PDB file of C-alpha atoms in Angstrom:
ATOM      1  CA  MET A   1      -6.225 -17.016  37.530  1.00  0.00           C
ATOM      2  CA  ARG A   2      -3.118 -14.479  37.604  1.00  0.00           C
ATOM      3  CA  PHE A   3      -3.631 -10.957  38.276  1.00  0.00           C
ATOM      4  CA  ARG A   4      -0.814  -8.657  36.951  1.00  0.00           C
ATOM      5  CA  PRO A   5      -0.295  -4.749  36.376  1.00  0.00           C
ATOM      6  CA  PHE A   6      -0.678  -3.830  32.663  1.00  0.00           C
ATOM      7  CA  THR A   7       0.864  -1.993  30.195  1.00  0.00           C
ATOM      8  CA  GLU A   8      -0.092  -0.187  27.026  1.00  0.00           C
ATOM      9  CA  LEU A   9       0.146  -3.432  25.046  1.00  0.00           C
ATOM     10  CA  ASP A  10      -2.454  -4.932  27.213  1.00  0.00           C
ATOM     11  CA  LEU A  11      -4.874  -2.430  25.424  1.00  0.00           C
ATOM     12  CA  GLU A  12      -6.643  -5.016  23.250  1.00  0.00           C
ATOM     13  CA  ALA A  13      -6.583  -7.538  26.129  1.00  0.00           C
ATOM     14  CA  LEU A  14      -8.522  -5.201  28.598  1.00  0.00           C
ATOM     15  CA  ASN A  15     -11.242  -4.307  25.557  1.00  0.00           C
ATOM     16  CA  ARG A  16     -12.107  -7.652  25.006  1.00  0.00           C
ATOM     17  CA  VAL A  17     -13.584  -7.361  28.662  1.00  0.00           C
ATOM     18  CA  ALA A  18     -14.940  -3.675  28.411  1.00  0.00           C
ATOM     19  CA  GLY A  19     -18.092  -4.759  26.392  1.00  0.00           C
ATOM     20  CA  PRO A  20     -19.651  -1.933  25.144  1.00  0.00           C
ATOM     21  CA  ARG A  21     -17.406   0.887  27.102  1.00  0.00           C
ATOM     22  CA  PRO A  22     -13.883   0.918  25.666  1.00  0.00           C
ATOM     23  CA  VAL A  23     -10.836   2.023  27.595  1.00  0.00           C
ATOM     24  CA  SER A  24      -9.203   4.539  25.800  1.00  0.00           C
ATOM     25  CA  LEU A  25      -5.223   4.411  25.500  1.00  0.00           C
ATOM     26  CA  GLY A  26      -5.063   7.435  27.204  1.00  0.00           C
ATOM     27  CA  ALA A  27      -6.880   6.047  30.053  1.00  0.00           C
ATOM     28  CA  LEU A  28      -4.724   2.638  30.004  1.00  0.00           C
ATOM     29  CA  ARG A  29      -1.441   4.890  30.132  1.00  0.00           C
ATOM     30  CA  PHE A  30      -2.589   6.749  33.189  1.00  0.00           C
ATOM     31  CA  PHE A  31      -3.899   3.805  35.293  1.00  0.00           C
ATOM     32  CA  ALA A  32      -1.386   1.827  34.086  1.00  0.00           C
ATOM     33  CA  ARG A  33       0.854   4.549  36.070  1.00  0.00           C
ATOM     34  CA  THR A  34      -0.942   4.320  39.046  1.00  0.00           C
ATOM     35  CA  GLY A  35       0.378   1.046  40.897  1.00  0.00           C
ATOM     36  CA  HIS A  36      -3.066  -0.340  41.644  1.00  0.00           C
ATOM     37  CA  SER A  37      -4.607  -0.995  38.575  1.00  0.00           C
ATOM     38  CA  PHE A  38      -4.783  -4.882  37.223  1.00  0.00           C
ATOM     39  CA  LEU A  39      -5.567  -7.207  34.497  1.00  0.00           C
ATOM     40  CA  ALA A  40      -6.901 -10.707  35.308  1.00  0.00           C
ATOM     41  CA  GLU A  41      -5.887 -13.820  33.284  1.00  0.00           C
ATOM     42  CA  GLU A  42      -6.649 -17.232  32.594  1.00  0.00           C
ATOM     43  CA  GLY A  43      -3.823 -18.191  30.747  1.00  0.00           C
ATOM     44  CA  GLU A  44      -3.738 -15.962  27.434  1.00  0.00           C
ATOM     45  CA  GLU A  45      -7.449 -15.402  28.197  1.00  0.00           C
ATOM     46  CA  PRO A  46      -8.508 -11.618  29.697  1.00  0.00           C
ATOM     47  CA  MET A  47     -10.431 -12.373  32.541  1.00  0.00           C
ATOM     48  CA  GLY A  48     -11.157  -8.906  34.178  1.00  0.00           C
ATOM     49  CA  PHE A  49      -9.315  -5.822  34.646  1.00  0.00           C
ATOM     50  CA  ALA A  50      -9.324  -3.125  37.633  1.00  0.00           C
ATOM     51  CA  LEU A  51      -8.718   0.527  37.161  1.00  0.00           C
ATOM     52  CA  ALA A  52      -7.665   2.142  40.278  1.00  0.00           C
ATOM     53  CA  GLN A  53      -5.730   5.509  41.781  1.00  0.00           C
ATOM     54  CA  ALA A  54      -4.420   6.921  45.293  1.00  0.00           C
ATOM     55  CA  VAL A  55      -6.679   9.824  46.015  1.00  0.00           C
ATOM     56  CA  TRP A  56      -5.742  12.623  48.346  1.00  0.00           C
ATOM     57  CA  GLN A  57      -8.829  13.406  50.519  1.00  0.00           C
ATOM     58  CA  GLY A  58      -7.128  16.099  52.407  1.00  0.00           C
ATOM     59  CA  GLU A  59      -6.811  14.211  55.342  1.00  0.00           C
ATOM     60  CA  ALA A  60      -6.084  10.468  54.535  1.00  0.00           C
ATOM     61  CA  THR A  61      -5.472   8.626  50.793  1.00  0.00           C
ATOM     62  CA  THR A  62      -7.805   6.612  49.568  1.00  0.00           C
ATOM     63  CA  VAL A  63      -7.535   4.301  47.048  1.00  0.00           C
ATOM     64  CA  LEU A  64     -10.425   4.603  44.231  1.00  0.00           C
ATOM     65  CA  LEU A  65     -11.582   1.663  42.014  1.00  0.00           C
ATOM     66  CA  THR A  66     -12.645   3.971  38.960  1.00  0.00           C
ATOM     67  CA  ARG A  67     -13.724   0.925  37.403  1.00  0.00           C
ATOM     68  CA  ILE A  68     -13.772  -3.013  37.499  1.00  0.00           C
ATOM     69  CA  GLU A  69     -14.759  -5.662  35.130  1.00  0.00           C
ATOM     70  CA  GLY A  70     -14.920  -9.312  35.512  1.00  0.00           C
ATOM     71  CA  ARG A  71     -16.184 -12.462  33.261  1.00  0.00           C
ATOM     72  CA  THR A  72     -16.683 -14.458  36.626  1.00  0.00           C
ATOM     73  CA  LEU A  73     -16.870 -14.223  40.347  1.00  0.00           C
ATOM     74  CA  GLU A  74     -13.441 -15.482  40.443  1.00  0.00           C
ATOM     75  CA  ALA A  75     -11.776 -12.668  38.770  1.00  0.00           C
ATOM     76  CA  LEU A  76     -13.670  -9.769  40.528  1.00  0.00           C
ATOM     77  CA  ARG A  77     -13.033 -11.033  43.588  1.00  0.00           C
ATOM     78  CA  GLY A  78      -9.297 -11.985  42.567  1.00  0.00           C
ATOM     79  CA  LEU A  79      -9.168  -8.281  41.326  1.00  0.00           C
ATOM     80  CA  LEU A  80     -10.275  -6.900  44.454  1.00  0.00           C
ATOM     81  CA  ARG A  81      -8.020  -8.773  46.531  1.00  0.00           C
ATOM     82  CA  ALA A  82      -5.136  -7.431  43.864  1.00  0.00           C
ATOM     83  CA  VAL A  83      -6.440  -3.776  44.518  1.00  0.00           C
ATOM     84  CA  VAL A  84      -6.691  -4.213  48.366  1.00  0.00           C
ATOM     85  CA  LYS A  85      -2.860  -5.479  48.796  1.00  0.00           C
ATOM     86  CA  SER A  86      -1.351  -2.739  46.617  1.00  0.00           C
ATOM     87  CA  ALA A  87      -3.042   0.020  48.722  1.00  0.00           C
ATOM     88  CA  TYR A  88      -1.850  -1.990  51.689  1.00  0.00           C
ATOM     89  CA  ASP A  89       1.395  -2.172  50.576  1.00  0.00           C
ATOM     90  CA  ALA A  90       1.457   1.485  49.751  1.00  0.00           C
ATOM     91  CA  GLY A  91       0.633   2.230  52.999  1.00  0.00           C
ATOM     92  CA  VAL A  92      -3.081   3.650  52.124  1.00  0.00           C
ATOM     93  CA  TYR A  93      -5.677   1.737  54.572  1.00  0.00           C
ATOM     94  CA  GLU A  94      -8.691   3.137  52.447  1.00  0.00           C
ATOM     95  CA  VAL A  95     -10.556   1.494  49.275  1.00  0.00           C
ATOM     96  CA  ALA A  96     -13.327   2.641  47.970  1.00  0.00           C
ATOM     97  CA  LEU A  97     -15.373   2.553  44.753  1.00  0.00           C
ATOM     98  CA  HIS A  98     -19.089   3.123  43.555  1.00  0.00           C
ATOM     99  CA  LEU A  99     -21.287   0.450  43.379  1.00  0.00           C
ATOM    100  CA  ASP A 100     -23.957   0.137  40.547  1.00  0.00           C
ATOM    101  CA  PRO A 101     -27.086  -1.345  42.201  1.00  0.00           C
ATOM    102  CA  GLY A 102     -27.870  -3.752  38.804  1.00  0.00           C
ATOM    103  CA  ARG A 103     -23.976  -5.290  39.256  1.00  0.00           C
ATOM    104  CA  LYS A 104     -25.210  -8.168  41.375  1.00  0.00           C
ATOM    105  CA  ASP A 105     -21.758 -10.065  40.662  1.00  0.00           C
ATOM    106  CA  LEU A 106     -19.630  -7.058  41.979  1.00  0.00           C
ATOM    107  CA  GLU A 107     -22.034  -6.847  45.094  1.00  0.00           C
ATOM    108  CA  GLU A 108     -21.372 -10.566  45.906  1.00  0.00           C
ATOM    109  CA  ALA A 109     -17.779 -10.268  44.910  1.00  0.00           C
ATOM    110  CA  LEU A 110     -17.655  -7.011  47.294  1.00  0.00           C
ATOM    111  CA  LYS A 111     -19.232  -8.656  50.437  1.00  0.00           C
ATOM    112  CA  ALA A 112     -17.307 -11.854  50.053  1.00  0.00           C
ATOM    113  CA  GLU A 113     -13.990  -9.542  50.231  1.00  0.00           C
ATOM    114  CA  GLY A 114     -14.932  -7.925  53.268  1.00  0.00           C
ATOM    115  CA  PHE A 115     -15.962  -4.687  51.783  1.00  0.00           C
ATOM    116  CA  ALA A 116     -19.418  -2.781  53.681  1.00  0.00           C
ATOM    117  CA  LEU A 117     -21.857  -1.568  51.263  1.00  0.00           C
ATOM    118  CA  GLY A 118     -22.389   2.050  52.612  1.00  0.00           C
ATOM    119  CA  PRO A 119     -25.484   4.233  52.645  1.00  0.00           C
ATOM    120  CA  LEU A 120     -23.778   6.889  50.668  1.00  0.00           C
ATOM    121  CA  VAL A 121     -25.437   7.836  47.038  1.00  0.00           C
ATOM    122  CA  LEU A 122     -23.294   8.967  44.365  1.00  0.00           C
ATOM    123  CA  ALA A 123     -24.937  12.071  42.794  1.00  0.00           C
ATOM    124  CA  VAL A 124     -24.579  13.216  39.292  1.00  0.00           C
ATOM    125  CA  ARG A 125     -24.384  15.568  36.940  1.00  0.00           C
ATOM    126  CA  VAL A 126     -22.691  15.630  33.545  1.00  0.00           C
ATOM    127  CA  LEU A 127     -22.445  18.947  31.684  1.00  0.00           C
ATOM    128  CA  GLY A 128     -22.045  20.014  28.645  1.00  0.00           C
ATOM    129  CA  SER A 129     -23.567  18.149  25.513  1.00  0.00           C
ATOM    130  CA  ARG A 130     -23.207  14.955  27.414  1.00  0.00           C
ATOM    131  CA  GLY A 131     -25.540  16.211  29.826  1.00  0.00           C
ATOM    132  CA  GLN A 132     -27.740  17.713  27.639  1.00  0.00           C
ATOM    133  CA  ARG A 133     -28.304  14.161  26.217  1.00  0.00           C
ATOM    134  CA  GLY A 134     -28.859  12.765  29.819  1.00  0.00           C
ATOM    135  CA  GLU A 135     -25.643  10.886  29.989  1.00  0.00           C
ATOM    136  CA  THR A 136     -24.664   9.732  33.501  1.00  0.00           C
ATOM    137  CA  ARG A 137     -22.904   6.843  32.846  1.00  0.00           C
ATOM    138  CA  GLY A 138     -18.983   6.830  32.929  1.00  0.00           C
ATOM    139  CA  VAL A 139     -18.628   9.355  36.040  1.00  0.00           C
ATOM    140  CA  LEU A 140     -16.238   7.443  38.364  1.00  0.00           C
ATOM    141  CA  GLU A 141     -16.805   4.437  36.992  1.00  0.00           C
TER     142      GLU A 141
END
């Protein structure tokens, strides 16, 4: 399996893996420039993707994995390794993401790649019409 940075030409490939929450062209363009986002491929078949960016936290920089999708555990683990390596190569020594408790495959991959599942819980309030409809998905994911 190959893990590589993606470009604007990969939008259709990412969306073949994205499921019911497609990646917009604007999001793809943004994350393609971060240096921490990757597409997993098996031959010509997309197997997953990771959308990540470096975020300055006031005292240190963290690479925040905003979204990760993978068709297999191998794809998820490889994407996590690619993001960790890109962070390390950039001199960033923290990688973090919010884990949906229903994503057991991702939880397994995170543990296998040495991530600690911390005690913090993400609190979300969505404003405007999305909030009025009770939507909370898509925040930091």
